[in-house]
Amino acid sequence: MKRIGLKRAALAAVILCSLTTQAVAQNVTVSLTSEKQLIRGFGGISLPEWQGSDLTAAQQKTAFGNADGQIGMSILRIWVSDNKSAWSQAVPTAKAAIAAGAIVFATPWYPPSSMRANTGSSTAKYSMNTSAFSSYVTHLNDFVAFMKTNGVDLYAISIQNEPDYASDWTYWSADQVYQFTLNYAGQITSKVISAESFQYKKNLYDLILNDPKALANIDILGAHTYGTQVSAFAYPLADQKAPKLERWMTEHYTESANDADLWPMALDVGTDIHNTMVEGSFSAYVWWFIRRKYSPMKEDGNISKRGYCMAQYSKFIRPGFVRVDATKAPATNVLASAYYNKTDGKTVVVVVNKNTSASSLKFTIAGTKANSFIKYTTSSSKSLAKDGSVAMSGESFSSSVDGQSVTTFVSEGNSAVQTKTPSALEAITEYKVFDLKGNVLGSVNLSYGEAVQERIGQIVKQPGMVVVKPVGGQASRVILTDFVK
């Protein structure tokens, strides 16, 4: 049901443009202290209301689990149907995603029929009735309440999907988006995502960014990047007016006409994620359909080559990491980005090599205490293959990356956290572990952060967030754990 003609043409232009990256150096220099944006995660949408079937239980585990043979998605997007009787269809996968530690957000395409006008134009199927703004808030709040009652605590809800590409859904003018955000969005009983422009058109956000009262009513700037030139990913006004406001890329696919295993076309997912994170400073990357012939998961439930390219990021760059500064174009048609977890000192570097031949690179990571980096590769012949371990020499290591590949380097060994003097919290030997509802999961007896995570994995049944409170009265803290045994 998704209209793709215009988007396909725009996407092709971006892919061709991405091949013009010029060489600047053969070295990748990473600065752990030069922090960029927080990473919220990677994911996609499940839309059984359109697709005709939901993800199966096995497919839910493949998408949101982070064990071998799983993608490690940490974000699920769902649809706010204009028909309340359809809301229950989104519940099963949303509950499964949350159980696996993911967050769930929702987006409406249409307001109920009483709140919209039929336009019948080629640019807008419907238009929003400004006079119905108050009723629309009630509609969104009803959805939030319904999902919560059914075991799904939404992380956030969006105002509108692609109001500036509405030939199949609902048109809002930029002024309508601004007026709703200013006068009504503050009444929504969830975190609020801005209306999501289909092409990251800045005019949809500028009025809001320039009005502190309107800006205060959104928690996340949401955008799609269909046909958006990489040069337009930057947003200086947002940097100036809302430097702490998270930006989420809430929907994109690289193309939809071909099978997701076609190589090297699937490699474009690696480039797309790199540009989203590095050039756009987005905290989230959300694909369109999770399961489709052109998606991370094939219709048979198997992970596609596109899915493996996404997993090169999503399995290792977990929620709570921050992107840090790194040489983004170390060689011709080679892209690099780096991510750091301040809690346990874990460092991840991802390299996309679009050349047909291998590239040799030297990585220098000032301040790291890692002993080595484990290497994972997706290429024409490899699918998230564990490609050995590379030893550090001081603060550097050298490695070759395969031609037409995505390669992820994950630090191991002695982390920066382990070598520092323990804080008062870390010095406590006994920790009680709770889930987010306050239920006691068990106890661990350790000192350092990374080891705490590993031990927690022995008692936690699902990866995700837990609360760790040391015995003795010190402050509790939230830990993201993927060490499920």
Coordinates of C-alpha atoms in Angstrom, one line a residue:
M1 CA 0.0 0.0 0.0
K2 CA 3.0 2.3 0.3
R3 CA 3.5 4.6 -2.7
I4 CA 7.1 4.3 -3.9
G5 CA 7.5 5.7 -7.4
L6 CA 8.8 9.2 -6.3
K7 CA 10.8 7.7 -3.5
R8 CA 12.5 5.2 -5.7
A9 CA 13.8 7.9 -8.1
A10 CA 15.0 10.1 -5.2
L11 CA 16.7 7.1 -3.5
A12 CA 18.6 6.3 -6.7
A13 CA 20.0 9.8 -6.8
V14 CA 21.2 9.5 -3.2
I15 CA 22.9 6.1 -3.9
L16 CA 24.8 7.5 -6.9
C17 CA 25.8 10.6 -4.9
S18 CA 27.2 8.5 -2.1
L19 CA 29.8 6.9 -4.4
T20 CA 31.6 10.2 -4.7
T21 CA 33.2 10.1 -1.3
Q22 CA 36.8 11.2 -1.6
A23 CA 39.8 9.8 0.2
V24 CA 41.3 11.9 3.0
A25 CA 43.6 9.4 4.8
Q26 CA 44.4 5.7 5.4
N27 CA 44.1 6.2 9.1
V28 CA 41.0 6.1 11.3
T29 CA 41.4 8.2 14.4
V30 CA 38.9 7.8 17.1
S31 CA 38.4 10.3 20.0
L32 CA 36.5 8.7 22.9
T33 CA 36.2 12.0 24.7
S34 CA 34.7 13.8 21.7
E35 CA 31.1 12.8 22.2
K36 CA 28.3 13.3 19.6
Q37 CA 24.8 12.0 20.0
L38 CA 23.3 9.3 22.3
I39 CA 22.3 6.2 20.4
R40 CA 18.8 5.1 21.1
G41 CA 18.8 2.1 18.7
F42 CA 17.9 0.5 15.4
G43 CA 14.6 -1.1 14.3
G44 CA 11.7 -1.2 11.9
I45 CA 7.9 -1.3 11.7
S46 CA 5.5 -4.2 12.1
L47 CA 2.3 -3.4 10.3
P48 CA 0.0 -6.5 10.3
E49 CA -2.9 -4.2 9.6
W50 CA -1.5 -3.6 6.1
Q51 CA 0.6 -6.7 5.5
G52 CA -2.1 -9.1 6.4
S53 CA -0.1 -11.1 9.0
D54 CA 2.0 -10.3 12.0
L55 CA 5.5 -11.4 12.8
T56 CA 5.4 -15.0 14.1
A57 CA 6.9 -15.7 17.6
A58 CA 10.0 -17.0 15.9
Q59 CA 10.3 -13.9 13.7
Q60 CA 9.9 -11.7 16.7
K61 CA 12.8 -13.4 18.4
T62 CA 14.9 -13.1 15.2
A63 CA 14.2 -9.4 14.9
F64 CA 14.5 -8.3 18.6
G65 CA 16.8 -10.9 20.1
N66 CA 20.5 -10.4 20.2
A67 CA 21.8 -14.0 20.3
D68 CA 23.4 -15.7 17.3
G69 CA 21.2 -15.7 14.3
Q70 CA 19.2 -12.6 15.5
I71 CA 19.3 -9.0 14.3
G72 CA 19.4 -7.2 17.7
M73 CA 16.7 -4.5 16.9
S74 CA 16.0 -2.3 19.9
I75 CA 13.2 -0.2 18.4
L76 CA 9.7 -1.2 17.1
R77 CA 7.5 1.2 15.3
I78 CA 3.7 0.5 15.2
W79 CA 0.7 2.1 13.5
V80 CA -2.0 4.2 15.1
S81 CA -5.0 3.1 13.1
D82 CA -7.9 5.5 12.7
N83 CA -10.1 2.5 13.4
K84 CA -10.0 1.7 17.1
S85 CA -11.1 -1.9 16.5
A86 CA -7.8 -2.5 14.7
W87 CA -5.6 -1.4 17.6
S88 CA -5.3 -4.9 19.1
Q89 CA -3.4 -6.1 16.0
A90 CA -0.3 -4.2 17.0
V91 CA -0.2 -5.7 20.5
P92 CA 1.5 -9.1 20.1
T93 CA 4.7 -8.0 18.4
A94 CA 4.9 -4.8 20.6
K95 CA 4.7 -7.0 23.8
A96 CA 7.4 -9.3 22.4
A97 CA 9.7 -6.4 21.5
I98 CA 9.4 -4.9 25.0
A99 CA 10.0 -8.3 26.6
A100 CA 13.2 -8.5 24.6
G101 CA 14.3 -5.0 25.9
A102 CA 13.2 -2.9 22.9
I103 CA 11.3 0.4 23.0
V104 CA 8.0 0.9 21.0
F105 CA 6.8 4.1 19.4
A106 CA 3.6 4.7 17.4
T107 CA 2.8 6.8 14.3
P108 CA -0.6 7.8 12.9
W109 CA -1.3 8.0 9.2
Y110 CA -4.9 9.2 9.4
P111 CA -7.1 10.9 12.0
P112 CA -10.6 9.4 12.4
S113 CA -12.9 10.3 9.5
S114 CA -14.7 13.0 11.6
M115 CA -11.4 14.9 11.9
R116 CA -10.4 15.0 8.3
A117 CA -11.6 16.2 4.9
N118 CA -11.6 14.2 1.7
T119 CA -9.6 16.1 -0.8
G120 CA -9.3 13.7 -3.7
S121 CA -6.2 15.5 -5.0
S122 CA -3.0 13.9 -6.3
T123 CA -1.1 15.4 -3.4
A124 CA -3.4 14.7 -0.5
K125 CA -5.9 11.9 0.1
Y126 CA -7.2 13.7 3.2
S127 CA -6.5 17.0 4.9
M128 CA -6.5 17.6 8.6
N129 CA -9.3 19.7 10.1
T130 CA -7.7 22.3 12.3
S131 CA -11.0 22.6 14.3
A132 CA -10.5 18.9 15.3
F133 CA -7.1 19.3 17.0
S134 CA -8.6 18.8 20.5
S135 CA -10.4 15.7 19.5
Y136 CA -7.2 14.4 17.8
V137 CA -5.3 14.7 21.1
T138 CA -8.0 12.6 22.7
H139 CA -7.6 10.0 19.9
L140 CA -3.9 9.8 20.4
N141 CA -4.3 9.6 24.2
D142 CA -6.8 6.8 23.8
F143 CA -4.3 4.8 21.8
V144 CA -1.6 5.4 24.5
A145 CA -4.0 4.2 27.2
F146 CA -5.2 1.2 25.1
M147 CA -1.7 0.0 24.6
K148 CA -0.8 0.4 28.2
T149 CA -3.9 -1.5 29.3
N150 CA -2.8 -4.3 27.0
G151 CA 0.7 -4.5 28.3
V152 CA 2.5 -2.1 25.9
D153 CA 4.0 1.0 27.6
L154 CA 4.7 3.2 24.6
Y155 CA 8.0 5.1 24.6
A156 CA 6.6 7.9 22.4
I157 CA 3.9 8.7 19.9
S158 CA 4.2 10.8 16.7
I159 CA 1.9 13.6 15.6
Q160 CA 1.6 12.6 11.9
N161 CA 3.3 10.4 9.3
E162 CA 4.7 12.4 6.3
P163 CA 2.2 15.3 6.3
D164 CA 4.2 16.7 3.3
Y165 CA 3.9 13.5 1.2
A166 CA 0.2 12.8 1.6
S167 CA -1.1 11.4 -1.7
D168 CA -2.0 8.2 0.2
W169 CA -2.7 9.7 3.7
T170 CA -3.2 13.0 5.5
Y171 CA -1.9 16.4 4.5
W172 CA -1.0 19.0 7.2
S173 CA 0.5 22.4 6.3
A174 CA 3.7 23.4 8.1
D175 CA 1.6 26.0 9.9
Q176 CA -0.9 23.4 11.0
V177 CA 1.9 21.3 12.4
Y178 CA 3.3 24.3 14.2
Q179 CA -0.1 25.3 15.6
F180 CA -0.9 21.8 16.9
T181 CA 2.6 21.5 18.4
L182 CA 2.3 24.8 20.1
N183 CA -1.2 24.6 21.4
Y184 CA -2.1 20.9 21.8
A185 CA 1.0 18.6 21.8
G186 CA 1.6 19.3 25.4
Q187 CA -1.6 17.6 26.3
I188 CA -0.4 14.2 24.9
T189 CA 0.1 11.7 27.7
S190 CA 3.3 10.2 26.2
K191 CA 6.6 11.5 24.9
V192 CA 5.9 13.3 21.6
I193 CA 7.6 12.8 18.3
S194 CA 7.2 15.7 15.8
A195 CA 5.4 15.2 12.6
E196 CA 7.7 13.2 10.4
S197 CA 8.6 14.8 7.1
F198 CA 9.1 12.3 4.3
Q199 CA 12.2 14.0 3.0
Y200 CA 13.5 15.8 6.1
K201 CA 12.1 19.1 4.8
K202 CA 13.2 21.6 7.3
N203 CA 10.3 23.9 6.8
L204 CA 8.2 21.4 8.7
Y205 CA 10.3 22.0 11.8
D206 CA 11.7 25.6 11.6
L207 CA 8.6 27.3 13.1
I208 CA 8.7 24.9 16.1
L209 CA 12.5 25.3 16.6
N210 CA 12.1 29.1 16.6
D211 CA 9.4 29.1 19.2
P212 CA 10.5 27.9 22.7
K213 CA 6.9 27.2 23.8
A214 CA 6.2 25.0 20.8
L215 CA 9.7 23.3 21.1
A216 CA 9.0 22.5 24.7
N217 CA 6.1 20.3 23.6
I218 CA 8.1 17.8 21.6
D219 CA 10.6 15.3 22.9
I220 CA 12.0 13.9 19.7
L221 CA 12.4 15.3 16.2
G222 CA 11.3 12.6 13.8
A223 CA 12.1 12.6 10.1
H224 CA 12.3 10.3 7.0
T225 CA 15.1 10.6 4.6
Y226 CA 13.6 9.4 1.3
G227 CA 15.6 11.1 -1.4
T228 CA 17.3 13.5 1.0
Q229 CA 20.7 14.5 -0.2
V230 CA 23.4 13.6 2.3
S231 CA 24.4 17.3 2.2
A232 CA 21.0 18.1 3.6
F233 CA 21.3 15.7 6.6
A234 CA 22.8 18.5 8.7
Y235 CA 20.4 20.8 10.5
P236 CA 22.2 23.9 11.9
L237 CA 19.0 25.5 13.3
A238 CA 18.3 22.4 15.4
D239 CA 22.0 22.4 16.5
Q240 CA 21.5 26.0 17.6
K241 CA 18.0 25.9 19.1
A242 CA 17.7 22.4 20.5
P243 CA 21.1 20.8 20.8
K244 CA 19.8 18.2 23.4
L245 CA 16.7 17.3 21.4
E246 CA 17.1 13.7 20.0
R247 CA 16.6 13.3 16.3
W248 CA 15.2 10.0 15.1
M249 CA 15.2 8.8 11.5
T250 CA 11.9 7.0 11.9
E251 CA 11.4 5.5 8.4
H252 CA 13.5 4.7 5.4
Y253 CA 14.4 1.9 3.0
T254 CA 17.1 2.0 0.4
E255 CA 15.0 0.6 -2.4
S256 CA 12.1 -1.9 -2.7
A257 CA 12.2 -3.4 -6.3
N258 CA 14.8 -6.0 -5.6
D259 CA 15.4 -8.9 -3.4
A260 CA 17.2 -8.0 -0.1
D261 CA 19.9 -10.6 -0.7
L262 CA 21.1 -9.0 -4.0
W263 CA 24.8 -8.0 -3.5
P264 CA 26.3 -5.5 -3.6
M265 CA 23.0 -3.6 -3.6
A266 CA 22.4 -4.7 0.0
L267 CA 25.6 -3.0 1.0
D268 CA 23.7 0.4 0.6
V269 CA 22.1 -0.3 4.0
G270 CA 25.6 0.1 5.6
T271 CA 26.1 3.4 3.8
D272 CA 22.6 4.6 4.7
I273 CA 23.1 3.9 8.4
H274 CA 26.5 5.5 8.4
N275 CA 25.1 8.7 6.8
T276 CA 22.1 8.7 9.2
M277 CA 24.4 8.5 12.2
V278 CA 27.4 10.6 11.1
E279 CA 26.0 13.2 8.8
G280 CA 22.5 13.5 10.3
S281 CA 23.4 13.0 14.0
F282 CA 20.3 10.8 14.4
S283 CA 19.9 8.8 17.6
A284 CA 17.7 6.1 15.9
Y285 CA 17.6 4.4 12.6
V286 CA 14.2 2.8 11.7
W287 CA 13.7 0.8 8.6
W288 CA 10.3 0.5 6.9
F289 CA 8.8 -3.1 7.1
I290 CA 10.8 -5.5 9.2
R291 CA 9.7 -8.4 7.1
R292 CA 9.5 -8.0 3.3
K293 CA 11.4 -9.3 0.3
Y294 CA 13.5 -6.1 0.3
S295 CA 13.8 -5.8 4.1
P296 CA 16.1 -7.0 7.0
M297 CA 14.0 -10.1 7.3
K298 CA 12.7 -12.1 4.2
E299 CA 9.1 -13.3 4.1
D300 CA 10.3 -16.8 5.1
G301 CA 11.7 -15.3 8.4
N302 CA 15.3 -15.6 7.4
I303 CA 17.7 -12.6 7.9
S304 CA 18.6 -11.1 4.5
K305 CA 21.9 -9.6 3.5
R306 CA 20.3 -6.2 4.2
G307 CA 19.5 -7.5 7.7
Y308 CA 23.0 -8.6 8.2
C309 CA 24.3 -5.2 7.2
M310 CA 22.0 -3.6 9.8
A311 CA 23.0 -6.1 12.4
Q312 CA 26.7 -5.0 11.9
Y313 CA 25.4 -1.9 13.8
S314 CA 22.4 -3.1 15.8
K315 CA 23.9 -6.1 17.5
F316 CA 26.9 -4.2 18.9
I317 CA 25.9 -0.5 19.2
R318 CA 23.3 -1.0 21.9
P319 CA 21.0 1.6 23.5
G320 CA 23.0 3.9 25.7
F321 CA 26.1 4.0 23.5
V322 CA 27.2 7.4 22.3
R323 CA 28.7 8.1 18.9
V324 CA 32.2 9.6 19.2
D325 CA 34.3 11.4 16.7
A326 CA 36.1 9.3 14.1
T327 CA 37.7 9.8 10.7
K328 CA 34.6 9.4 8.6
A329 CA 36.2 8.9 5.2
P330 CA 39.6 7.3 5.7
A331 CA 40.0 6.2 2.1
T332 CA 38.2 6.5 -1.2
N333 CA 34.8 4.9 -0.9
V334 CA 35.5 3.8 2.7
L335 CA 33.3 5.1 5.6
A336 CA 34.0 4.8 9.3
S337 CA 32.1 5.6 12.5
A338 CA 32.8 4.9 16.2
Y339 CA 30.6 4.4 19.3
Y340 CA 31.4 4.2 23.0
N341 CA 29.7 2.9 26.1
K342 CA 30.8 4.9 29.0
T343 CA 29.4 2.4 31.5
D344 CA 31.7 -0.5 30.6
G345 CA 34.2 1.1 28.3
K346 CA 33.1 -0.9 25.2
T347 CA 34.2 0.6 21.9
V348 CA 32.7 -0.3 18.5
V349 CA 34.0 0.9 15.1
V350 CA 32.1 0.2 11.9
V351 CA 33.7 0.4 8.5
V352 CA 31.8 0.3 5.2
N353 CA 34.1 -0.5 2.2
K354 CA 32.3 0.1 -1.1
N355 CA 35.4 -0.7 -3.2
T356 CA 35.6 -4.1 -4.9
S357 CA 39.1 -4.7 -3.4
A358 CA 40.1 -4.9 0.3
S359 CA 41.3 -1.9 2.1
S360 CA 44.0 -1.8 4.8
L361 CA 43.5 0.7 7.6
K362 CA 45.2 1.7 10.9
F363 CA 42.9 2.5 13.8
T364 CA 44.1 4.8 16.6
I365 CA 41.9 5.1 19.7
A366 CA 43.3 7.6 22.2
G367 CA 42.6 6.6 25.8
T368 CA 41.4 3.1 25.1
K369 CA 42.4 0.3 27.5
A370 CA 41.2 -2.5 25.3
N371 CA 43.6 -5.4 24.6
S372 CA 42.1 -6.3 21.3
F373 CA 39.2 -6.0 18.9
I374 CA 37.0 -8.8 17.6
K375 CA 36.2 -8.4 13.9
Y376 CA 32.8 -9.2 12.3
T377 CA 32.2 -9.1 8.6
T378 CA 29.2 -9.1 6.2
S379 CA 30.2 -9.3 2.5
S380 CA 29.1 -11.3 -0.6
S381 CA 30.3 -14.5 1.0
K382 CA 30.0 -13.7 4.7
S383 CA 27.0 -12.9 6.9
L384 CA 28.0 -11.4 10.2
A385 CA 31.0 -13.8 10.3
K386 CA 33.3 -13.7 13.3
D387 CA 36.6 -12.8 11.5
G388 CA 39.1 -13.2 14.2
S389 CA 40.7 -10.9 16.8
V390 CA 43.1 -8.1 16.2
A391 CA 45.6 -7.3 18.9
M392 CA 46.3 -3.7 20.1
S393 CA 49.7 -2.2 19.8
G394 CA 49.6 0.6 22.4
E395 CA 46.5 2.6 21.4
S396 CA 46.4 1.4 17.8
F397 CA 45.7 -1.7 15.6
S398 CA 45.8 -2.4 11.9
S399 CA 43.4 -4.5 9.9
S400 CA 42.2 -5.2 6.4
V401 CA 38.5 -5.0 5.5
D402 CA 37.1 -7.0 2.7
G403 CA 36.0 -5.5 -0.6
Q404 CA 32.3 -4.5 -0.7
S405 CA 31.7 -5.2 3.0
V406 CA 30.6 -3.9 6.3
T407 CA 33.1 -4.7 9.1
T408 CA 32.5 -4.1 12.8
F409 CA 35.4 -4.0 15.4
V410 CA 34.3 -4.6 19.0
S411 CA 36.7 -4.1 21.8
E412 CA 37.5 -6.8 24.3
G413 CA 39.7 -7.2 27.3
N414 CA 40.8 -4.5 29.8
S415 CA 38.3 -1.7 29.5
A416 CA 38.7 1.9 30.5
V417 CA 36.2 1.4 33.3
Q418 CA 38.1 -1.5 34.7
T419 CA 41.4 0.4 35.0
K420 CA 40.1 3.4 36.8
T421 CA 39.8 3.7 40.6
P422 CA 36.5 2.2 41.6
S423 CA 33.8 4.7 42.7
A424 CA 31.9 4.2 45.9
L425 CA 29.1 2.5 44.0
E426 CA 31.5 0.1 42.3
A427 CA 33.3 -0.7 45.5
I428 CA 30.2 -2.3 47.0
T429 CA 30.4 -6.0 46.6
E430 CA 26.7 -7.0 46.8
Y431 CA 24.1 -5.7 44.3
K432 CA 20.4 -6.4 44.2
V433 CA 18.9 -6.6 40.7
F434 CA 15.4 -5.5 39.9
D435 CA 13.3 -5.3 36.7
L436 CA 11.7 -2.0 35.8
K437 CA 8.5 -2.9 37.7
G438 CA 10.5 -3.3 40.9
N439 CA 10.5 -7.1 41.1
V440 CA 13.7 -8.6 42.6
L441 CA 15.5 -10.7 40.0
G442 CA 18.4 -11.8 42.3
S443 CA 21.8 -10.6 43.6
V444 CA 25.3 -10.4 42.4
N445 CA 28.6 -9.9 44.2
L446 CA 31.2 -8.0 42.2
S447 CA 33.0 -4.7 41.9
Y448 CA 33.4 -3.4 38.4
G449 CA 30.8 -2.4 35.8
E450 CA 31.5 -4.8 32.9
A451 CA 31.7 -7.8 35.2
V452 CA 28.5 -6.7 36.8
Q453 CA 26.8 -6.8 33.4
E454 CA 28.2 -10.3 32.7
R455 CA 27.1 -11.6 36.1
I456 CA 23.6 -10.1 35.7
G457 CA 23.3 -12.1 32.5
Q458 CA 23.3 -15.3 34.6
I459 CA 20.1 -14.3 36.3
V460 CA 18.2 -12.1 33.8
K461 CA 16.0 -14.1 31.4
Q462 CA 15.7 -11.4 28.7
P463 CA 18.2 -8.8 27.4
G464 CA 17.2 -5.2 28.2
M465 CA 17.2 -2.7 31.1
V466 CA 17.4 -3.7 34.7
V467 CA 18.0 -1.6 37.9
V468 CA 21.0 -2.4 40.0
K469 CA 21.0 -1.2 43.6
P470 CA 24.1 -1.8 45.8
V471 CA 23.4 -3.1 49.3
G472 CA 24.3 -0.3 51.7
G473 CA 22.1 2.5 50.6
Q474 CA 24.0 4.0 47.6
A475 CA 22.0 5.3 44.6
S476 CA 20.7 2.7 42.1
R477 CA 21.5 2.8 38.4
V478 CA 20.1 1.4 35.3
I479 CA 22.1 -1.1 33.3
L480 CA 21.5 -2.4 29.8
T481 CA 22.4 -6.0 29.7
D482 CA 22.8 -8.3 26.7
F483 CA 24.6 -11.1 28.5
V484 CA 21.7 -13.5 28.7
K485 CA 22.9 -17.1 29.2

